[in-house]
XYZ file of C-alpha atoms in Angstrom:
727
model
C -32.856 34.687 22.858
C -29.693 35.828 24.653
C -26.638 37.096 22.840
C -24.505 34.033 23.658
C -26.762 31.690 21.728
C -27.376 34.068 18.843
C -24.803 32.798 16.351
C -25.709 29.194 16.951
C -29.440 29.896 16.767
C -28.971 31.764 13.501
C -27.003 28.830 12.121
C -29.746 26.357 13.023
C -32.393 28.639 11.544
C -30.422 29.021 8.320
C -30.009 25.266 7.972
C -33.694 24.575 8.556
C -34.636 27.229 5.993
C -32.156 26.027 3.364
C -33.614 25.612 -0.107
C -31.647 24.150 -3.024
C -30.674 26.508 -5.820
C -32.777 25.892 -8.912
C -30.070 24.461 -11.170
C -30.886 20.811 -11.794
C -28.421 18.897 -13.930
C -29.906 17.452 -17.084
C -28.544 13.919 -17.264
C -30.539 13.145 -20.411
C -28.978 15.971 -22.415
C -25.446 15.097 -21.309
C -25.143 11.412 -20.376
C -22.181 10.596 -18.156
C -20.492 8.506 -20.848
C -20.521 11.494 -23.213
C -18.743 13.835 -20.801
C -16.187 11.394 -19.409
C -12.709 12.812 -19.994
C -13.834 15.816 -22.059
C -11.560 18.073 -19.983
C -8.526 15.786 -20.280
C -5.766 15.973 -22.882
C -5.958 12.210 -23.184
C -4.919 9.715 -25.822
C -7.927 10.516 -27.992
C -7.148 14.255 -27.945
C -3.462 13.623 -28.655
C -4.194 11.243 -31.511
C -6.588 13.754 -33.050
C -4.341 16.833 -32.733
C -0.763 15.616 -33.042
C 0.954 14.729 -36.357
C 1.179 10.963 -36.612
C 4.996 10.772 -36.173
C 4.768 13.022 -33.109
C 1.924 10.994 -31.631
C 3.781 7.703 -32.164
C 6.953 9.124 -30.624
C 4.961 10.339 -27.630
C 3.361 6.914 -27.230
C 6.818 5.330 -27.177
C 7.740 7.704 -24.380
C 4.593 6.846 -22.454
C 4.578 3.097 -23.071
C 8.261 2.226 -23.226
C 9.980 5.029 -21.326
C 11.836 6.492 -24.315
C 13.297 9.959 -23.556
C 11.521 12.976 -25.030
C 13.460 15.607 -26.993
C 12.608 19.289 -26.993
C 11.264 19.212 -30.559
C 8.670 16.648 -29.592
C 7.775 18.694 -26.499
C 7.276 21.802 -28.681
C 4.777 19.965 -30.889
C 2.883 18.637 -27.863
C 2.871 22.097 -26.246
C 1.302 23.750 -29.303
C -1.430 21.113 -29.560
C -2.077 21.284 -25.813
C -2.276 25.094 -25.896
C -4.750 25.182 -28.783
C -6.880 22.474 -27.165
C -6.963 24.401 -23.873
C -7.723 27.799 -25.439
C -10.650 26.270 -27.327
C -12.016 25.333 -23.878
C -11.691 28.855 -22.521
C -8.261 28.663 -20.889
C -6.227 31.853 -20.568
C -3.584 30.449 -18.204
C -1.702 27.238 -17.591
C -0.585 25.919 -14.219
C 2.099 23.448 -13.207
C 0.380 21.423 -10.473
C 2.553 19.686 -7.868
C 2.436 18.198 -4.384
C 4.922 19.819 -1.997
C 5.688 18.349 1.411
C 2.785 20.278 2.923
C 0.658 17.351 1.744
C -1.583 19.694 -0.245
C -1.819 20.619 -3.922
C 0.175 23.629 -5.130
C 0.023 25.489 -8.410
C 1.424 28.581 -10.137
C -0.620 30.147 -12.957
C 1.009 31.703 -16.024
C -0.782 33.393 -18.906
C -0.532 32.149 -22.471
C -0.487 35.775 -23.646
C 2.778 37.544 -24.380
C 3.349 40.978 -26.006
C 4.087 40.826 -29.718
C 6.152 44.045 -29.722
C 3.550 45.895 -31.792
C 1.038 46.737 -29.093
C -0.741 43.421 -29.332
C -0.376 39.967 -27.798
C 0.191 36.396 -28.956
C -0.799 33.120 -27.324
C 2.497 31.379 -26.677
C 3.340 28.058 -25.055
C 6.605 26.314 -25.885
C 7.974 22.906 -25.153
C 10.406 24.471 -22.679
C 7.482 26.073 -20.802
C 5.638 22.762 -20.831
C 8.586 20.753 -19.557
C 9.834 23.099 -16.859
C 8.546 25.829 -14.573
C 10.305 27.749 -11.835
C 8.180 28.494 -8.751
C 9.803 29.914 -5.629
C 10.905 27.000 -3.417
C 11.885 28.974 -0.317
C 8.468 28.987 1.378
C 7.783 25.274 1.074
C 8.980 22.892 3.796
C 12.286 21.257 2.866
C 13.502 19.721 6.117
C 16.926 21.293 5.716
C 17.360 20.462 2.024
C 17.163 24.167 1.170
C 17.979 27.312 3.123
C 15.409 30.117 3.071
C 17.591 32.244 0.808
C 17.970 29.366 -1.665
C 14.754 30.028 -3.509
C 15.131 28.212 -6.806
C 12.856 25.232 -7.382
C 11.772 23.477 -10.551
C 8.511 21.924 -11.647
C 9.022 19.281 -14.339
C 6.274 17.898 -16.551
C 5.114 14.419 -15.607
C 4.514 13.083 -19.093
C 2.887 9.914 -17.693
C -0.104 11.813 -16.260
C -2.401 13.685 -18.669
C -2.983 17.420 -18.495
C -6.529 18.575 -17.779
C -8.799 21.611 -17.737
C -10.040 22.888 -14.393
C -13.244 24.883 -14.746
C -14.063 28.087 -12.893
C -17.194 30.248 -13.209
C -15.048 32.926 -14.881
C -12.861 30.745 -17.075
C -10.687 27.652 -17.205
C -7.067 26.737 -16.460
C -4.858 24.200 -18.195
C -3.403 22.082 -15.374
C -0.175 20.174 -16.027
C 0.855 17.514 -13.467
C 4.493 18.033 -12.519
C 7.293 17.012 -10.195
C 8.907 19.544 -7.856
C 12.626 19.467 -7.137
C 15.350 21.772 -5.861
C 18.130 23.307 -7.940
C 20.274 20.366 -6.822
C 17.724 17.828 -8.123
C 16.561 16.712 -4.668
C 12.872 15.868 -4.298
C 10.844 18.595 -2.594
C 7.545 16.891 -3.311
C 5.604 13.652 -2.927
C 5.345 12.677 -6.585
C 9.051 12.390 -7.432
C 9.732 9.570 -4.931
C 6.504 7.865 -6.029
C 7.633 7.763 -9.662
C 11.034 6.471 -8.592
C 9.379 3.719 -6.521
C 7.138 2.713 -9.443
C 10.208 2.412 -11.646
C 12.018 0.243 -9.085
C 8.988 -1.971 -8.572
C 8.544 -2.388 -12.334
C 12.146 -3.568 -12.706
C 11.803 -6.175 -9.966
C 8.444 -7.465 -11.225
C 9.975 -7.912 -14.686
C 12.750 -10.033 -13.153
C 10.146 -12.335 -11.587
C 8.108 -12.567 -14.801
C 11.236 -13.370 -16.805
C 12.022 -16.240 -14.420
C 8.601 -17.691 -15.247
C 9.306 -17.326 -18.960
C 6.829 -14.518 -19.528
C 7.117 -11.722 -22.071
C 8.581 -8.821 -20.110
C 7.590 -6.210 -22.709
C 4.089 -5.721 -21.300
C 3.493 -2.606 -19.234
C 4.138 -3.382 -15.566
C 2.898 -1.065 -12.845
C 1.269 -0.894 -9.436
C -2.439 -0.141 -9.660
C -4.411 1.663 -6.989
C -7.992 2.434 -6.031
C -8.330 4.783 -3.056
C -11.649 4.884 -1.203
C -12.368 8.344 0.227
C -14.466 8.824 3.377
C -15.700 12.289 4.353
C -18.310 14.188 6.374
C -20.767 16.778 5.096
C -22.243 19.380 7.440
C -24.050 22.621 6.751
C -21.725 25.587 6.193
C -23.635 27.653 8.734
C -22.577 25.189 11.415
C -19.050 25.112 10.028
C -18.580 28.880 10.262
C -20.010 28.943 13.775
C -17.243 26.552 14.913
C -13.778 28.193 15.070
C -12.251 24.764 15.723
C -13.599 23.363 12.450
C -12.457 26.443 10.522
C -8.902 26.347 11.872
C -8.231 22.728 12.828
C -10.685 20.729 10.733
C -12.003 18.932 13.828
C -14.155 19.763 16.822
C -12.139 20.356 19.988
C -15.333 20.432 22.081
C -18.638 18.625 21.930
C -20.683 16.536 24.320
C -21.902 13.177 23.128
C -25.402 13.464 21.608
C -28.271 11.275 22.882
C -28.026 9.300 19.631
C -24.826 8.512 17.791
C -24.170 5.572 15.466
C -25.182 2.838 17.891
C -28.340 1.954 15.946
C -26.216 1.326 12.843
C -28.937 2.928 10.738
C -26.689 5.271 8.756
C -24.474 2.709 7.011
C -25.636 2.100 3.414
C -28.901 3.870 4.251
C -30.861 6.080 1.899
C -28.794 9.113 0.912
C -30.482 12.448 1.820
C -31.642 14.395 -1.252
C -29.386 17.374 -0.626
C -26.357 15.147 -0.130
C -27.201 13.012 -3.156
C -27.538 16.099 -5.349
C -24.098 17.199 -4.174
C -22.681 13.731 -4.888
C -24.144 13.666 -8.386
C -22.619 17.008 -9.329
C -19.280 16.036 -7.785
C -19.237 12.862 -9.839
C -20.048 14.726 -13.043
C -17.188 17.152 -12.428
C -14.895 14.180 -11.816
C -16.151 12.413 -14.930
C -15.137 15.458 -16.987
C -11.656 15.119 -15.500
C -11.467 11.436 -16.403
C -11.686 10.221 -12.797
C -13.421 6.799 -12.882
C -15.480 7.133 -9.699
C -17.570 4.031 -9.231
C -19.149 3.838 -5.768
C -21.024 6.164 -3.431
C -22.782 5.362 -0.167
C -23.528 6.386 3.394
C -20.745 5.471 5.806
C -21.121 4.325 9.413
C -21.217 7.658 11.270
C -24.121 10.092 10.865
C -23.204 12.685 8.276
C -20.425 10.484 6.848
C -20.135 9.272 3.241
C -17.755 7.523 0.855
C -16.717 7.807 -2.783
C -14.448 5.303 -4.514
C -12.926 4.982 -8.007
C -11.886 1.879 -9.911
C -8.233 0.859 -10.129
C -5.770 3.020 -12.076
C -1.983 3.211 -12.489
C -0.543 4.495 -9.217
C 0.706 7.821 -10.563
C -2.602 8.728 -12.201
C -4.476 7.498 -9.124
C -2.503 10.029 -7.074
C -3.489 12.950 -9.313
C -7.089 11.794 -9.368
C -7.189 11.394 -5.586
C -6.208 15.031 -5.120
C -8.889 16.005 -7.643
C -11.474 13.981 -5.706
C -10.673 15.901 -2.523
C -10.712 19.217 -4.395
C -14.051 18.602 -6.095
C -15.703 17.284 -2.925
C -14.882 20.522 -1.163
C -15.722 22.784 -4.107
C -19.076 21.265 -4.982
C -20.157 20.973 -1.330
C -20.015 24.773 -1.094
C -22.538 25.073 -3.939
C -25.019 23.121 -1.834
C -24.410 25.119 1.324
C -22.303 22.403 2.925
C -18.741 21.978 4.139
C -16.810 18.804 3.346
C -14.701 17.650 6.308
C -11.730 15.475 5.389
C -10.167 15.366 8.855
C -9.576 11.850 10.182
C -11.615 12.483 13.355
C -13.790 15.601 13.104
C -16.181 14.355 15.805
C -15.308 12.438 18.959
C -17.347 9.349 19.772
C -18.295 8.446 16.195
C -16.315 6.852 13.412
C -13.517 8.812 11.835
C -12.613 8.872 8.157
C -9.991 6.833 6.345
C -8.783 6.460 2.802
C -8.471 2.726 2.193
C -5.629 2.217 -0.256
C -6.384 -0.783 -2.482
C -3.088 -1.826 -4.063
C -2.268 -4.419 -6.693
C 0.215 -5.222 -9.478
C -0.589 -5.365 -13.187
C 1.312 -6.716 -16.171
C -0.572 -5.430 -19.173
C -4.217 -6.248 -18.475
C -3.407 -9.095 -16.072
C -3.654 -8.710 -12.316
C -0.613 -10.413 -10.779
C -2.382 -10.680 -7.422
C -5.350 -12.600 -8.787
C -5.051 -16.167 -7.464
C -7.786 -17.568 -9.701
C -9.814 -20.514 -8.479
C -6.897 -22.565 -7.136
C -4.232 -20.291 -5.665
C -2.299 -23.351 -4.456
C -1.377 -24.146 -8.072
C -0.403 -20.609 -8.916
C 3.291 -20.450 -7.997
C 3.721 -17.007 -9.493
C 0.872 -15.579 -7.450
C 2.329 -17.105 -4.297
C 5.698 -15.486 -5.031
C 4.139 -12.018 -5.251
C 2.004 -12.654 -2.195
C 4.986 -13.900 -0.174
C 6.937 -10.800 -1.197
C 4.228 -8.644 0.377
C 4.287 -10.696 3.593
C 8.061 -10.353 3.853
C 7.887 -6.622 3.090
C 5.301 -5.901 5.786
C 7.216 -7.892 8.389
C 10.621 -6.347 7.626
C 9.313 -2.800 7.309
C 6.085 -2.730 9.299
C 7.361 0.233 11.300
C 8.001 2.143 8.067
C 4.530 1.296 6.785
C 3.080 2.585 10.047
C 5.167 5.761 9.793
C 3.821 6.393 6.272
C 0.346 7.094 7.704
C 1.485 8.930 10.842
C -0.036 12.345 11.567
C -1.598 14.192 14.477
C -5.002 13.776 12.835
C -4.669 10.048 12.142
C -3.549 9.410 15.738
C -7.131 10.146 16.811
C -8.431 7.419 14.493
C -5.987 4.499 14.457
C -6.927 1.852 16.972
C -10.524 3.010 17.352
C -13.406 0.784 16.314
C -13.498 1.915 12.710
C -9.783 1.788 11.987
C -7.060 -0.809 12.353
C -4.651 -0.634 15.276
C -1.119 0.687 14.991
C 0.251 -2.878 14.855
C 1.009 -3.755 11.237
C -0.183 -7.272 10.350
C -1.366 -9.056 7.197
C -4.733 -10.789 6.768
C -4.657 -13.548 4.143
C -7.888 -15.440 4.770
C -8.255 -19.104 5.632
C -7.506 -20.702 2.252
C -4.381 -18.717 1.484
C -3.142 -19.021 5.065
C -3.595 -22.779 4.797
C -1.471 -22.840 1.643
C 1.351 -20.932 3.308
C 1.124 -23.095 6.435
C 1.637 -26.209 4.318
C 4.585 -24.519 2.614
C 6.039 -23.612 6.001
C 5.923 -27.268 6.969
C 7.473 -28.301 3.663
C 4.361 -30.080 2.416
C 2.353 -29.842 -0.797
C -0.934 -28.179 -0.027
C -4.088 -30.073 -1.047
C -6.245 -28.276 -3.587
C -9.395 -26.942 -2.018
C -12.013 -24.929 -3.875
C -13.644 -21.978 -2.115
C -17.007 -23.550 -2.990
C -20.314 -21.700 -3.058
C -22.645 -19.904 -0.666
C -26.097 -21.486 -0.264
C -28.627 -19.081 1.189
C -31.521 -21.511 1.597
C -33.797 -20.014 -1.055
C -34.581 -22.592 -3.744
C -35.069 -20.143 -6.588
C -31.658 -18.538 -6.119
C -28.613 -20.189 -7.684
C -25.524 -20.974 -5.585
C -23.329 -17.877 -5.246
C -19.590 -18.386 -5.886
C -17.632 -17.910 -2.670
C -14.478 -15.765 -2.591
C -11.192 -17.340 -1.571
C -11.441 -15.680 1.833
C -13.624 -13.513 4.023
C -12.778 -9.859 4.672
C -11.305 -8.551 7.891
C -12.207 -4.935 8.606
C -9.923 -4.819 11.636
C -6.749 -5.686 9.726
C -4.473 -2.813 8.652
C -3.277 -4.768 5.596
C -5.715 -7.300 4.214
C -5.734 -9.483 1.108
C -9.229 -9.218 -0.340
C -9.176 -11.614 -3.276
C -7.109 -9.822 -5.934
C -5.552 -6.903 -4.076
C -4.218 -5.789 -0.731
C -6.159 -3.154 1.162
C -4.064 -0.821 3.317
C -6.759 0.465 5.673
C -4.633 2.683 7.909
C -4.302 5.650 5.504
C -6.046 8.778 6.791
C -8.793 10.610 4.915
C -6.931 13.912 4.582
C -3.608 12.371 3.592
C -2.081 12.266 0.145
C -1.741 8.653 -0.962
C 1.677 9.400 -2.479
C 3.834 8.618 0.574
C 2.062 5.362 1.583
C 2.264 4.206 -2.064
C 5.937 5.111 -2.253
C 6.695 3.088 0.864
C 4.588 0.132 -0.248
C 6.128 0.035 -3.735
C 9.647 0.229 -2.345
C 9.362 -2.431 0.343
C 7.661 -4.882 -2.037
C 10.301 -4.179 -4.703
C 12.966 -4.939 -2.106
C 11.388 -8.324 -1.323
C 10.992 -9.156 -5.012
C 14.666 -8.316 -5.454
C 15.501 -10.792 -2.676
C 13.313 -13.512 -4.227
C 14.531 -12.927 -7.790
C 18.170 -13.083 -6.685
C 17.607 -16.462 -5.041
C 15.570 -17.884 -7.910
C 17.892 -16.694 -10.675
C 20.529 -19.079 -9.338
C 18.095 -21.947 -9.988
C 16.557 -20.682 -13.230
C 19.014 -22.553 -15.470
C 18.123 -25.906 -13.939
C 15.272 -28.248 -14.874
C 11.674 -27.079 -14.369
C 11.343 -29.477 -11.455
C 14.443 -28.049 -9.796
C 13.205 -24.498 -10.425
C 9.831 -25.189 -8.791
C 11.595 -26.884 -5.893
C 13.626 -23.697 -5.490
C 10.394 -21.667 -5.442
C 9.041 -23.862 -2.675
C 12.220 -23.412 -0.656
C 12.090 -19.631 -1.008
C 8.414 -19.506 -0.035
C 9.037 -21.839 2.887
C 11.912 -19.728 4.178
C 9.910 -16.506 3.872
C 6.938 -17.883 5.789
C 9.132 -19.397 8.489
C 11.017 -16.147 8.972
C 8.257 -13.611 8.390
C 4.988 -15.484 8.953
C 4.624 -13.870 12.375
C 3.029 -10.886 10.644
C 0.104 -13.010 9.354
C -2.979 -12.702 11.557
C -6.565 -13.503 10.552
C -8.332 -12.732 13.816
C -9.751 -9.673 15.571
C -7.095 -6.961 15.528
C -9.066 -4.914 18.064
C -8.873 -7.553 20.793
C -6.624 -7.301 23.829
C -5.541 -10.864 23.109
C -4.066 -9.804 19.770
C -2.132 -6.953 21.375
C -0.592 -9.409 23.810
C 0.050 -11.936 21.042
C 1.628 -9.271 18.811
C 3.972 -8.300 21.628
C 4.917 -11.959 22.060
C 5.649 -12.196 18.316
C 7.820 -9.108 18.501
C 5.644 -6.915 16.274
C 6.008 -3.194 17.027
C 3.012 -1.282 18.411
C 3.715 2.339 17.501
C 0.723 4.019 19.058
C 1.281 7.593 17.876
C 3.200 9.715 15.420
C 6.053 10.520 17.797
C 6.627 6.803 18.321
C 6.225 5.943 14.626
C 8.344 8.525 12.782
C 11.765 7.405 14.113
C 11.376 4.436 11.742
C 12.533 6.851 9.026
C 15.919 7.055 10.725
C 16.420 3.299 11.183
C 19.589 2.157 9.413
C 17.782 -0.561 7.399
C 15.180 1.963 6.205
C 17.799 4.528 5.176
C 19.655 1.791 3.293
C 16.431 0.565 1.663
C 15.636 3.925 0.068
C 19.265 4.660 -0.786
C 19.911 1.271 -2.385
C 16.822 1.473 -4.596
C 17.415 5.171 -5.362
C 13.984 6.225 -4.204
C 15.199 8.714 -1.577
C 18.713 9.723 -0.648
C 19.582 9.802 3.085
C 19.233 13.616 2.982
C 15.847 13.443 1.263
C 14.592 10.844 3.728
C 15.810 12.724 6.787
C 14.167 15.892 5.496
C 10.832 14.115 5.598
C 11.456 12.958 9.150
C 12.058 16.578 10.231
C 9.102 17.942 8.251
C 6.597 15.399 9.577
C 7.721 15.882 13.189
C 7.499 19.652 12.815
C 4.055 19.398 11.232
C 2.858 17.191 14.107
C 3.992 19.747 16.694
C 2.523 22.656 14.711
C -0.861 20.949 14.289
C -1.158 20.294 18.011
C 0.039 23.792 18.923
C -2.637 25.311 16.670
C -5.264 23.130 18.336
C -3.990 24.049 21.801
C -4.275 27.775 21.077
C -7.741 27.246 19.626
C -8.816 25.172 22.595
C -7.718 27.881 25.021
C -9.315 30.722 23.060
C -12.674 29.025 22.471
C -12.917 27.929 26.098
C -12.034 31.402 27.346
C -14.023 33.588 24.949
C -17.093 31.456 24.187
C -17.649 28.596 26.606
C -16.642 30.360 29.834
C -18.830 33.451 29.199
C -21.824 31.258 28.319
C -21.403 29.247 31.523
C -21.045 32.437 33.599
C -24.253 33.794 32.063
C -26.034 30.590 33.043
C -24.516 30.785 36.519
C -25.973 34.277 36.896
C -29.362 33.078 35.679
C -29.295 30.224 38.174
C -28.319 32.557 40.994
C -31.176 34.930 40.178
C -33.648 32.058 39.882
C -32.418 30.531 43.116
C -32.962 33.782 45.028
C -36.450 34.224 43.573
C -37.475 30.688 44.439
C -36.083 31.085 47.934
C -38.089 34.280 48.507
C -41.241 32.531 47.301
C -40.404 29.577 49.528
C -40.691 27.279 46.512
C -37.347 25.580 47.031
C -34.105 26.393 45.268
C -31.751 25.251 42.500
C -28.563 25.538 44.480
C -27.469 21.994 43.576
C -27.205 22.838 39.848
C -25.691 26.221 40.676
C -23.045 24.571 42.818
C -22.247 22.072 40.057
C -21.896 24.818 37.447
C -19.777 26.914 39.797
C -17.454 23.982 40.511
C -17.079 23.193 36.811
C -16.339 26.843 36.040
C -13.592 26.852 38.629
C -12.144 23.647 37.204
C -12.387 25.043 33.666
C -10.488 28.165 34.740
C -7.774 26.074 36.325
C -7.482 23.843 33.253
C -7.360 26.874 30.941
C -4.579 28.436 32.988
C -2.604 25.197 32.922
C -3.038 24.894 29.149
C -1.896 28.507 28.699
C 1.194 27.788 30.799
C 2.090 24.723 28.759
C 1.607 26.631 25.488
C 4.064 29.249 26.707
C 6.609 26.602 27.719
C 6.772 24.895 24.320
C 10.493 24.232 23.776
C 12.199 26.240 21.061
C 14.843 23.670 20.172
C 14.544 20.678 17.838
C 11.399 19.410 16.156
C 11.888 16.151 18.055
C 11.668 17.958 21.400
C 8.634 19.965 20.255
C 6.786 16.881 19.025
C 7.450 15.019 22.253
C 6.324 18.006 24.292
C 3.149 18.401 22.225
C 2.257 14.756 22.798
C 3.148 14.628 26.502
C 2.029 18.091 27.640
C -0.316 19.839 25.222
C -2.650 16.973 24.323
C -3.435 15.999 27.962
C -3.959 19.664 28.884
C -6.382 20.105 25.989
C -8.291 16.994 27.018
C -8.623 18.376 30.542
C -10.123 21.645 29.254
C -12.489 19.695 27.033
C -13.572 17.447 29.893
C -14.990 20.369 31.897
C -16.336 22.201 28.841
C -18.291 19.156 27.653
C -19.775 18.682 31.122
C -20.878 22.321 31.098
C -22.534 21.791 27.704
C -24.765 19.195 29.371
C -25.822 21.737 32.029
C -25.901 25.193 30.451
C -29.273 26.290 29.083
C -29.627 25.518 25.410
C -30.286 29.139 24.415
C -26.982 30.232 25.983
C -24.645 27.593 24.569
C -22.566 29.280 21.809
C -21.317 26.363 19.682
C -23.410 24.214 17.346
C -23.759 20.847 19.048
C -22.978 17.388 17.748
C -26.698 16.664 17.560
C -27.237 19.646 15.283
C -24.188 19.201 13.058
C -24.616 15.460 12.542
C -28.386 15.190 12.191
C -29.746 18.482 10.792
C -29.148 18.493 7.028
């Protein structure tokens, strides 16, 4: 085998010869229910280790928002330290989510010199509450100058600390916020907590209007489905584009893709299932309530999903899901790909954000059997409709990234037009309200499948719509546009804030009527709902969001179609959006504008990295392989001509023409890389979209055609067929 195909051939051989390590997990010795939460400093651990007055004071802080004094923090810190050391911890880490979108952490040892040549294990309330990592190297969007290095991590008391295991020890991880010396948010969690607080206040106003006890815990609840790909690590390391960009920049379409629809919910391969089982056990230890696993649509694609949790804890758990997927995959010789579109031509990966509202144990978005009679439910539902219509561009911007641009609008993801799916029954209710009529009560009924021995199956209030970016699915809204690699913090922050704003609008109108008779109050509710649907009902759409007809209809309705990140992010500068975040104290104008700059800069940087990769791989791997094949063809052609057995000049001419075109495209890409403007992030992002992306596509076009011609033993990169189907 020639040198060009050596790395790829070795990768294939290694995959075929893979044997699992002999370390089966014994599920009988350690049932899942016995290990759930064992590495979490949860309520059970606190109740067991804290003095009763301290525990009760801490519960008041957690349940009722009472401030925590330093004495209480000292007691919690000592108990937390002892608990962690018993589990092998030598260090603690304040874990936070800077505006890189990733998880960050700084480890500090418990051990401190005692002044007598020995050491003591120390951990005070002050150390628990506050840390001081360097803030200068994190993106700040102008909030901090490089020389202004001070940043603070502050303990998020609402999210439990946990132990992260390592083969050589454990670390006590403490969820924290990350702010500048001036108190401005440098992270994703701080605005999320602010938005939860705002939403809670507005929900309480609505509940009070309906005469409900407002003392129950009120919070948004979230369940985030995580899609991902698994490929063998030998293939991963033979693909510089996967290593550096997380997606393949080259790859011809394989003879078989997902067109047979035989992957979805199919039998899970043994190696993959073993990896899933260990991942779930690691997550169980961390108290992550993962519930579902299955094959996804594309070959090599899978999904894991937890049950609903409070939004803040769901955020921490979502980052742990991504971490454990990648860590455990390595143990089984695989790489976990979280990029939104790692392979062209097959489905990409999303992170469907299932969002609801809870008051105590009650779901406020559960319509019951007759949603028409549930005025309170309709108020919350109408608030969501109004929020999506008024701030659809902001919702779109919350999921904008270079990676997600490859996915949105394709046949596994919703389009960039933000609309709301309500289903037939709920849409009928709102249509009657729009017309000022009382909607007739209509039961969803039952499904009869035509098999006598099976009982009738209760029908849900509406079907599901997989093409809708924001769909009501019975007791929750599913925001399907979130990308697989994204933190759910920013989409949740936006969603909480815009819904809180609409609830504020509704509560203000209804409070004027709350002191009237019940009949007058319910008449006021009907008027508010009617006005909302008349003004904002244009965002409701129950049909096929992929269709050309919908795109034309959406344009007629005036709904924005923000096709890419460069088009979407200016929503963050719109006056109404700036006022929204300022008025509700979720983000100051400076904090919001910093995110606009950071996300634009990240978009341009991501595409520039891909452009450099595209040029280098084409020049140093694909071009030499094609030249080697050209030489082989030329030699073969001469030999056949001498033997008068015909010739292969047609293939040689095709390869030669493609090589010339590839050279031209490479040169043009190199020129555009060099001409990247040095001024604002806006100019760079626009240039990346308009100049770099088309130039990269042109290089890929010729490279993928060459892959279909060059001899298999010469082609240097693992192919789609190998990566997606050899496990």
